[in-house]
Amino acid sequence: MKKNLRLKAARAAKDLSQAKLADIVGVTRQTMNAIENGDYNPSLNLCIAICKALNLTLNDLFWEE
């Protein structure tokens, strides 16, 4: 998997640290870091929770072009 720079940018735009976003969606900071780095493939439920926390869609953050 490749890095998810859209997720990182969206998180930064909301002024959220990895730890804060992880806390909001119920995972560890390490999990959030792994998702952003492309080292972890999150479940659909986790993807949806991240999208809701950032007020974005699945396409905005996770659709590969």
Short mmCIF file of C-alpha atoms in Angstrom, two decimals:
data_model
loop_
_atom_site.label_atom_id
_atom_site.label_comp_id
_atom_site.label_asym_id
_atom_site.label_seq_id
_atom_site.Cartn_x
_atom_site.Cartn_y
_atom_site.Cartn_z
CA MET A 1 0.00 0.00 0.00
CA LYS A 2 1.05 3.57 -0.54
CA LYS A 3 0.97 6.40 1.96
CA ASN A 4 -2.37 8.08 2.53
CA LEU A 5 -1.37 11.71 2.17
CA ARG A 6 -5.00 12.80 1.78
CA LEU A 7 -5.77 11.49 5.26
CA LYS A 8 -2.72 13.20 6.71
CA ALA A 9 -3.62 16.51 5.01
CA ALA A 10 -7.27 16.30 6.12
CA ARG A 11 -6.22 15.58 9.70
CA ALA A 12 -3.79 18.51 9.66
CA ALA A 13 -6.44 20.80 8.16
CA LYS A 14 -8.66 20.06 11.17
CA ASP A 15 -5.68 20.73 13.46
CA LEU A 16 -5.80 17.20 14.86
CA SER A 17 -2.78 15.19 15.94
CA GLN A 18 -2.63 11.50 15.12
CA ALA A 19 -3.24 10.81 18.80
CA LYS A 20 -6.33 13.04 18.97
CA LEU A 21 -7.90 11.58 15.81
CA ALA A 22 -7.08 8.08 17.04
CA ASP A 23 -8.79 8.85 20.33
CA ILE A 24 -11.89 10.14 18.53
CA VAL A 25 -12.23 6.97 16.42
CA GLY A 26 -11.18 4.53 19.14
CA VAL A 27 -7.78 3.27 17.98
CA THR A 28 -4.19 3.86 19.05
CA ARG A 29 -1.94 6.56 17.67
CA GLN A 30 0.24 3.79 16.27
CA THR A 31 -2.72 2.46 14.26
CA MET A 32 -3.41 5.91 12.84
CA ASN A 33 0.25 6.29 11.96
CA ALA A 34 0.23 2.89 10.22
CA ILE A 35 -2.87 3.86 8.20
CA GLU A 36 -1.26 7.11 7.06
CA ASN A 37 1.97 5.31 6.17
CA GLY A 38 0.16 2.61 4.20
CA ASP A 39 1.25 -0.14 6.59
CA TYR A 40 -2.25 -1.03 7.79
CA ASN A 41 -5.46 -1.62 5.86
CA PRO A 42 -8.28 -0.35 8.10
CA SER A 43 -11.68 -2.00 8.28
CA LEU A 44 -14.61 -0.36 6.55
CA ASN A 45 -16.06 0.60 9.95
CA LEU A 46 -12.82 2.33 10.92
CA CYS A 47 -12.67 4.12 7.55
CA ILE A 48 -16.22 5.37 8.09
CA ALA A 49 -15.40 6.55 11.62
CA ILE A 50 -12.37 8.46 10.34
CA CYS A 51 -14.45 10.05 7.58
CA LYS A 52 -17.14 11.11 10.04
CA ALA A 53 -14.55 12.60 12.39
CA LEU A 54 -13.06 14.63 9.53
CA ASN A 55 -16.43 15.39 7.89
CA LEU A 56 -15.32 13.84 4.60
CA THR A 57 -16.41 10.92 2.42
CA LEU A 58 -14.78 7.56 1.81
CA ASN A 59 -13.97 8.75 -1.71
CA ASP A 60 -12.26 11.85 -0.33
CA LEU A 61 -9.87 9.86 1.83
CA PHE A 62 -9.58 6.28 0.67
CA TRP A 63 -10.43 5.95 -3.04
CA GLU A 64 -7.32 5.23 -5.06
CA GLU A 65 -7.18 7.01 -8.39
#
